[in-house]
Coordinates of C-alpha atoms and ligand atoms in Angstrom, one line a residue:
M199 CA -51.2 3.9 -42.7
S200 CA -48.9 1.2 -43.9
G201 CA -46.7 -0.8 -41.5
N202 CA -43.6 0.4 -43.3
Q203 CA -40.8 2.0 -41.3
R204 CA -40.0 5.6 -42.3
I205 CA -36.5 6.8 -43.1
A206 CA -35.5 10.4 -43.6
I207 CA -32.7 10.8 -46.2
I208 CA -30.4 13.9 -46.1
A209 CA -27.6 13.5 -48.6
G210 CA -26.0 16.9 -47.7
D211 CA -23.0 18.1 -49.6
G212 CA -20.2 17.0 -52.0
I213 CA -19.9 13.3 -52.3
G214 CA -22.8 12.8 -49.9
R215 CA -25.0 13.7 -52.9
E216 CA -23.4 10.9 -54.9
V217 CA -23.0 8.1 -52.4
I218 CA -26.4 8.4 -50.7
P219 CA -28.4 7.9 -53.9
E220 CA -26.5 4.6 -54.3
A221 CA -27.3 3.6 -50.7
V222 CA -31.0 4.4 -51.4
A223 CA -31.0 2.3 -54.6
V224 CA -29.6 -0.6 -52.6
I225 CA -32.2 -0.3 -49.9
T226 CA -34.9 -0.3 -52.5
A227 CA -33.4 -3.3 -54.2
S228 CA -33.4 -5.2 -51.0
G229 CA -37.2 -5.0 -50.8
V230 CA -37.3 -4.1 -47.2
P231 CA -40.6 -2.6 -46.0
V232 CA -39.5 1.1 -45.7
E233 CA -40.7 4.4 -47.0
M234 CA -38.1 7.1 -47.6
A235 CA -38.5 10.9 -47.6
F236 CA -35.9 13.3 -48.9
F237 CA -34.7 16.6 -47.4
D238 CA -32.4 19.2 -49.0
W239 CA -30.6 20.4 -45.9
G240 CA -27.1 21.3 -46.8
A241 CA -24.8 24.0 -48.3
E242 CA -26.8 24.5 -51.4
R243 CA -30.0 25.3 -49.5
Y244 CA -28.1 27.4 -47.0
L245 CA -26.5 29.5 -49.7
A246 CA -29.9 29.9 -51.4
D247 CA -32.0 31.1 -48.5
G248 CA -30.0 30.9 -45.3
M249 CA -31.8 27.8 -43.9
T250 CA -29.8 25.2 -42.2
V251 CA -32.4 23.3 -40.1
P252 CA -36.0 24.4 -40.4
P253 CA -37.7 25.4 -37.2
D254 CA -39.0 22.3 -35.5
G255 CA -36.8 20.2 -37.9
F256 CA -35.3 17.9 -35.3
S257 CA -38.6 17.3 -33.4
M258 CA -40.2 16.6 -36.8
L259 CA -37.6 14.0 -37.6
E260 CA -38.1 12.4 -34.2
R261 CA -41.9 12.4 -34.5
E262 CA -42.3 11.3 -38.1
F263 CA -39.3 9.0 -38.7
D264 CA -37.8 5.7 -37.4
A265 CA -34.3 6.5 -38.6
I266 CA -32.2 9.1 -40.5
L267 CA -29.7 8.3 -43.3
M268 CA -27.2 11.2 -43.9
G269 CA -24.4 11.8 -46.3
A270 CA -21.9 14.5 -45.3
F271 CA -21.7 18.2 -44.8
G272 CA -18.9 20.6 -45.7
D273 CA -18.6 22.9 -48.7
P274 CA -15.8 25.3 -49.7
R275 CA -18.4 28.0 -50.4
V276 CA -19.3 28.0 -46.6
P277 CA -15.9 28.5 -45.0
S278 CA -17.4 29.0 -41.5
N279 CA -18.9 25.4 -41.8
L280 CA -21.9 26.9 -40.0
H281 CA -24.5 24.7 -41.8
A282 CA -22.6 21.6 -41.0
K283 CA -22.4 22.6 -37.4
E284 CA -26.1 23.3 -37.2
I285 CA -27.2 20.2 -39.1
L286 CA -24.8 17.5 -38.1
L287 CA -23.6 18.5 -34.6
G288 CA -27.1 20.1 -34.0
M289 CA -28.7 16.7 -34.7
R290 CA -26.3 14.8 -32.5
F291 CA -26.7 17.2 -29.6
Q292 CA -30.4 18.1 -29.9
M293 CA -31.6 14.6 -30.6
D294 CA -29.2 13.4 -27.9
L295 CA -27.7 10.7 -30.1
Y296 CA -25.1 10.0 -27.5
A297 CA -23.5 6.8 -28.8
N298 CA -21.5 7.0 -32.0
V299 CA -21.0 3.4 -33.0
R300 CA -18.2 2.9 -35.5
P301 CA -17.5 -0.7 -36.5
V302 CA -14.1 -1.4 -37.9
R303 CA -14.1 -4.4 -40.2
L304 CA -11.7 -5.5 -42.8
L305 CA -13.6 -7.3 -45.6
D306 CA -10.6 -8.5 -47.6
A307 CA -6.9 -8.7 -46.9
A308 CA -6.2 -6.8 -50.1
L309 CA -7.8 -3.6 -48.6
C310 CA -5.5 -3.4 -45.6
P311 CA -2.2 -1.5 -45.8
L312 CA -0.7 -3.7 -43.1
K313 CA 1.3 -6.8 -44.0
G314 CA -0.1 -10.2 -43.2
V315 CA -3.4 -8.8 -41.8
G316 CA -6.7 -10.4 -42.9
P317 CA -10.4 -10.1 -42.1
E318 CA -10.1 -12.2 -38.9
D319 CA -7.6 -9.7 -37.5
V320 CA -9.6 -6.5 -37.9
D321 CA -13.0 -6.7 -36.3
F322 CA -13.5 -4.2 -33.6
V323 CA -15.8 -1.3 -32.8
V324 CA -15.2 2.2 -31.5
I325 CA -18.0 3.5 -29.2
R326 CA -17.5 7.3 -29.3
E327 CA -19.2 9.7 -26.9
N328 CA -21.2 12.0 -29.2
T329 CA -22.7 14.8 -27.2
E330 CA -20.0 16.3 -24.9
G331 CA -16.2 16.8 -24.8
V332 CA -14.6 19.7 -26.7
Y333 CA -17.5 19.5 -29.3
V334 CA -19.9 21.5 -27.1
D335 CA -18.4 24.8 -28.3
L336 CA -17.9 26.3 -24.8
G337 CA -15.2 28.9 -24.8
G338 CA -14.3 32.1 -26.5
C339 CA -11.6 34.5 -27.5
F340 CA -10.2 37.4 -25.5
K341 CA -8.4 40.3 -27.2
K342 CA -9.1 38.6 -30.5
G343 CA -6.9 39.6 -33.4
T344 CA -4.3 41.2 -31.1
P345 CA -0.8 39.9 -30.2
D346 CA -2.2 39.2 -26.7
E347 CA -5.1 37.0 -27.9
V348 CA -6.3 34.2 -25.7
A349 CA -8.5 31.4 -27.0
V350 CA -10.2 29.0 -24.6
Q351 CA -12.0 25.8 -25.7
E352 CA -13.5 23.8 -22.8
D353 CA -13.7 20.0 -22.5
L354 CA -17.0 19.2 -21.0
N355 CA -17.4 15.8 -19.3
T356 CA -20.5 15.1 -17.2
R357 CA -20.9 12.2 -14.8
K358 CA -24.2 11.2 -16.6
G359 CA -22.7 11.5 -20.0
V360 CA -19.6 9.5 -19.2
E361 CA -21.6 6.8 -17.4
R362 CA -24.2 6.3 -20.1
I363 CA -21.6 5.8 -22.9
I364 CA -19.5 3.4 -20.8
R365 CA -22.6 1.5 -20.0
Y366 CA -23.5 1.4 -23.7
A367 CA -20.1 0.0 -24.5
F368 CA -20.4 -2.9 -21.9
E369 CA -24.0 -3.6 -23.1
Y370 CA -22.8 -3.6 -26.8
C371 CA -20.0 -6.0 -25.8
E372 CA -22.6 -8.3 -24.2
N373 CA -25.0 -8.2 -27.1
H374 CA -22.8 -8.4 -30.1
T375 CA -20.6 -11.1 -31.6
K376 CA -17.7 -10.8 -34.0
Q377 CA -18.1 -11.5 -37.7
N378 CA -16.9 -15.1 -37.2
G379 CA -19.7 -15.7 -34.6
S380 CA -17.4 -15.7 -31.5
P381 CA -18.5 -13.5 -28.6
R382 CA -17.1 -10.1 -27.8
Q383 CA -15.3 -10.2 -24.5
R384 CA -13.3 -7.0 -23.8
V385 CA -14.0 -3.3 -23.4
L386 CA -11.0 -1.0 -23.6
L387 CA -11.2 2.5 -22.2
V388 CA -9.1 4.9 -24.3
D389 CA -8.2 8.2 -22.6
K390 CA -5.3 10.5 -21.7
A391 CA -5.8 10.3 -17.9
N392 CA -2.1 10.8 -17.3
V393 CA -2.5 14.4 -18.5
L394 CA -6.2 15.2 -18.5
T395 CA -6.4 14.2 -14.8
H396 CA -9.7 15.9 -14.0
A397 CA -11.7 15.0 -17.1
H398 CA -10.3 11.5 -17.7
G399 CA -10.0 10.9 -14.0
L400 CA -13.8 10.9 -14.0
W401 CA -13.8 8.5 -17.0
Q402 CA -11.5 6.1 -15.1
R403 CA -13.6 6.2 -11.9
V404 CA -16.9 5.6 -13.8
F405 CA -15.3 2.9 -15.9
K406 CA -14.1 1.0 -12.8
E407 CA -17.6 1.2 -11.3
V408 CA -19.5 0.1 -14.4
S409 CA -17.0 -2.6 -15.3
G410 CA -17.7 -4.1 -11.8
E411 CA -21.3 -4.7 -12.9
H412 CA -20.0 -6.8 -15.8
P413 CA -17.5 -9.3 -14.3
Q414 CA -17.6 -11.6 -17.3
I415 CA -16.3 -8.8 -19.6
A416 CA -12.6 -8.0 -19.4
A417 CA -12.1 -4.3 -18.6
E418 CA -8.9 -2.8 -20.0
H419 CA -7.3 0.6 -20.3
M420 CA -4.8 2.2 -22.7
Y421 CA -3.7 5.8 -23.3
V422 CA -4.8 7.1 -26.7
D423 CA -1.3 7.7 -28.0
A424 CA -0.4 4.0 -27.3
V425 CA -3.7 3.0 -29.0
C426 CA -2.6 4.8 -32.2
L427 CA 0.6 2.8 -32.3
Q428 CA -1.2 -0.5 -31.5
M429 CA -3.8 0.1 -34.2
V430 CA -1.1 0.0 -36.9
R431 CA 1.1 -2.5 -35.3
D432 CA -1.4 -5.2 -34.2
P433 CA -5.1 -4.4 -34.6
R434 CA -5.9 -8.0 -33.5
S435 CA -5.8 -7.0 -29.9
F436 CA -8.9 -4.7 -30.1
D437 CA -12.5 -5.7 -29.4
V438 CA -14.8 -2.9 -28.0
L439 CA -13.2 0.5 -27.5
V440 CA -14.9 3.3 -25.6
T441 CA -13.7 6.9 -25.7
N442 CA -14.5 10.6 -25.7
N443 CA -15.8 12.6 -28.6
L444 CA -12.6 14.0 -30.0
F445 CA -10.4 10.9 -29.6
G446 CA -13.2 8.8 -31.1
D447 CA -13.3 11.1 -34.2
I448 CA -9.5 10.8 -34.7
L449 CA -9.2 7.1 -34.0
T450 CA -12.0 6.2 -36.4
D451 CA -10.3 7.9 -39.4
L452 CA -7.1 6.0 -38.4
A453 CA -9.2 2.8 -38.1
A454 CA -10.8 3.5 -41.5
G455 CA -7.3 3.2 -42.9
L456 CA -7.3 -0.5 -41.8
Q457 CA -10.5 -1.1 -43.7
G458 CA -9.4 0.3 -47.0
G459 CA -9.9 3.9 -46.4
L460 CA -12.7 6.4 -45.5
G461 CA -14.8 5.1 -48.4
M462 CA -15.4 1.8 -46.5
A463 CA -16.3 3.0 -43.0
A464 CA -19.9 3.0 -41.6
S465 CA -21.4 4.6 -38.5
G466 CA -24.5 5.0 -36.4
N467 CA -25.4 7.9 -34.1
I468 CA -27.7 6.2 -31.6
H469 CA -30.0 6.9 -28.7
P470 CA -31.5 3.6 -27.8
G471 CA -35.3 3.7 -28.2
K472 CA -35.3 7.0 -30.1
T473 CA -35.0 8.0 -33.8
S474 CA -31.3 7.5 -34.6
M475 CA -29.1 8.7 -37.4
F476 CA -26.7 6.7 -39.6
E477 CA -23.9 8.2 -41.8
P478 CA -20.7 7.1 -43.4
V479 CA -17.6 8.2 -41.4
H480 CA -16.2 10.2 -44.4
G481 CA -16.8 13.8 -45.2
S482 CA -17.9 15.6 -48.3
A483 CA -14.5 15.2 -50.0
P484 CA -14.6 18.4 -52.1
P485 CA -11.7 17.5 -54.4
I486 CA -13.4 14.4 -55.7
A487 CA -17.0 15.6 -55.5
G488 CA -19.1 15.6 -58.7
R489 CA -16.6 13.4 -60.5
N490 CA -18.2 9.9 -60.1
L491 CA -15.1 8.8 -58.1
A492 CA -16.4 8.5 -54.6
N493 CA -16.6 5.0 -53.1
P494 CA -20.3 4.3 -52.2
L495 CA -19.6 1.2 -50.1
G496 CA -19.3 3.1 -46.8
A497 CA -22.7 4.6 -47.3
I498 CA -24.1 1.3 -48.4
L499 CA -22.7 -0.5 -45.3
T500 CA -24.2 2.4 -43.3
A501 CA -27.6 1.7 -44.8
A502 CA -27.2 -2.0 -43.8
M503 CA -26.3 -0.9 -40.3
M504 CA -29.4 1.2 -40.2
L505 CA -31.7 -1.6 -41.4
R506 CA -30.3 -4.0 -38.7
H507 CA -31.0 -1.3 -36.1
L508 CA -34.6 -1.1 -37.4
G509 CA -35.0 -4.9 -37.0
L510 CA -34.6 -5.6 -40.7
A511 CA -31.7 -8.0 -40.3
A512 CA -32.4 -10.1 -43.4
G513 CA -32.1 -7.0 -45.7
A514 CA -28.9 -5.9 -43.9
E515 CA -27.4 -9.4 -44.4
K516 CA -28.2 -9.4 -48.1
I517 CA -26.6 -6.0 -48.5
E518 CA -23.4 -6.9 -46.5
A519 CA -23.0 -10.1 -48.5
A520 CA -23.3 -8.2 -51.8
V521 CA -20.7 -5.6 -50.6
L522 CA -18.3 -8.4 -49.7
E523 CA -18.8 -10.0 -53.1
A524 CA -18.1 -6.6 -54.8
V525 CA -14.9 -6.2 -52.9
R526 CA -13.7 -9.8 -53.6
Q527 CA -14.5 -9.4 -57.3
K528 CA -13.0 -5.9 -57.4
Q529 CA -16.3 -4.5 -58.8
T530 CA -15.4 -1.3 -56.9
T531 CA -14.2 2.3 -57.2
Q532 CA -10.5 3.1 -57.7
D533 CA -9.7 4.0 -54.1
I534 CA -9.9 0.3 -53.3
G535 CA -8.5 -1.2 -56.4
G536 CA -11.4 -1.4 -58.8
S537 CA -12.1 0.6 -62.0
L538 CA -15.8 1.5 -61.6
G539 CA -17.3 4.9 -61.0
T540 CA -19.6 5.6 -58.0
R541 CA -22.8 4.9 -59.9
A542 CA -21.6 1.6 -61.5
A543 CA -20.2 0.4 -58.2
G544 CA -23.5 1.2 -56.5
E545 CA -25.5 -0.4 -59.3
W546 CA -23.4 -3.6 -59.1
V547 CA -24.3 -4.0 -55.4
A548 CA -27.9 -3.2 -56.0
E549 CA -28.1 -5.7 -58.8
R550 CA -26.7 -8.5 -56.6
V551 CA -29.1 -7.6 -53.8
R552 CA -32.0 -7.5 -56.2
G553 CA -31.1 -11.0 -57.4
W554 CA -31.3 -12.6 -54.0
Ligands
NAD793 P1 -13.1 13.7 -46.1 O1 -13.6 12.5 -45.4 O2 -14.1 14.4 -46.9 O3 -11.9 13.2 -47.0 C1 -10.6 12.7 -46.6 C2 -9.9 12.0 -47.7 O4 -10.6 10.7 -47.9 C3 -9.9 12.7 -49.0 O5 -8.7 12.3 -49.7 C4 -11.1 12.1 -49.8 O6 -10.9 12.2 -51.2 C5 -11.1 10.7 -49.3 N1 -12.4 10.1 -49.2 C6 -13.4 10.4 -48.3 N2 -14.5 9.7 -48.6 C7 -14.2 9.0 -49.7 C8 -15.0 8.1 -50.5 N3 -16.3 7.7 -50.2 N4 -14.4 7.5 -51.6 C9 -13.2 7.8 -51.9 N5 -12.4 8.6 -51.2 C10 -12.9 9.2 -50.1 O7 -12.4 14.6 -45.0 P2 -11.8 16.1 -45.1 O8 -11.2 16.3 -46.4 O9 -11.1 16.3 -43.9 O10 -13.1 17.0 -45.0 C11 -13.8 17.5 -46.2 C12 -15.1 18.2 -45.7 O11 -16.0 17.3 -45.1 C13 -14.9 19.3 -44.6 O12 -15.8 20.3 -44.8 C14 -15.2 18.5 -43.3 O13 -15.6 19.4 -42.3 C15 -16.3 17.7 -43.8 N6 -16.6 16.5 -43.0 C16 -17.9 16.1 -42.8 C17 -18.2 14.9 -42.2 C18 -19.6 14.6 -42.0 O14 -20.5 15.3 -42.4 N7 -20.0 13.5 -41.4 C19 -17.2 14.1 -41.8 C20 -15.9 14.4 -42.0 C21 -15.6 15.6 -42.7
IPM794 C1 -17.2 12.9 -38.2 C2 -16.8 14.3 -38.6 C3 -17.4 15.4 -37.8 C4 -16.9 15.2 -36.4 C5 -17.2 16.8 -38.2 C6 -17.6 17.0 -39.7 C7 -18.0 17.8 -37.4 O1 -15.4 14.4 -38.7 O2 -18.4 12.6 -38.1 O3 -16.3 12.1 -37.9 O4 -15.8 15.7 -36.0 O5 -17.6 14.5 -35.6
MN795 MN1 -14.3 12.6 -38.4

């Protein structure tokens, strides 16, 4: 047995199959002591033989791997999106990856659509609850297909689930600094407690209780609609945001816009102490898939995030520095102002990393 950490790679569908190989090449170039194993879970496999996740698939990942790097799932040939649900949401739920950590960092002012906003101004993180909310698929249809149809989709919020994600956010705030080295100091609860009085009333009560255990951290609250406005008006005010599954999903696409688009946004699906999964925020982008157009930097930054999680900080730093250099020198894909294809943009970063 080598002492190498083991990473499971699942590229998935669409541009996942283009950006993940670039992230893999960059990991290899960094020389970190890891072994990678590749799995073909995704639409192609599902269409071929009906398999989404093999029996025992998630426990195998937990037993045999230290981390998982995934691309994206979604294919026009599978309109039900069943495979994506079973693989992606299945993994989040069954492996209990309750903290979806989505850092929002602007690497260069040129990438931000807002006027006069630079890297110092956009450096926050969204901590998204990842195992509950409206994602649990509780509900159903009554009198389906008739004029009297009724559709119900429940929003599940458990005391335990809400408490652990809020605790995670305060601990994250305590243990992480901003890019410029200054400490993180504030946790903002984002909800809609003025309307969702039962569910978000619970979030408010738990937030109050947990924040009391962290008197050195400022505990703040905003309604989600106001957060949307503030995010495009003055993103400087954000530090650590904690929110439910659905709001976290929506807010992090909006926040990706501040970073240069979905091609730049990284994320981790984490259960502390257990095998965790890392994936770019973007989806499979069918219209640009297979055309060598997809930006691989979100996937590459996700790989760096995974290496840092595995305790391989030196490798992560090299990769992040190389991505920053690529952005500054416009050695990038078209979506962020360069003229390279996916492969050339990935290779540019890998080459930099290899040289250091
Ligand atoms: P998407 O993220 O795939 O694309 C949204 C927009 O961003 C498109 O204009 C796309 O071209 C662009 N984009 C995304 N990633 C990019 C990249 N790396 N480089 C350049 N441009 C990029 O979202 P969508 O269109 O809403 O969804 C497409 C499919 O992906 C759907 O099936 C959806 O369910 C799925 N999806 C999967 C995941 C996941 O597996 N994690 C996440 C989001 C969406
Ligand atoms: C994300 C995606 C997923 C989500 C979809 C594909 C199920 O949008 O990871 O942001 O809604 O969580
Ligand atoms: Mn999303």
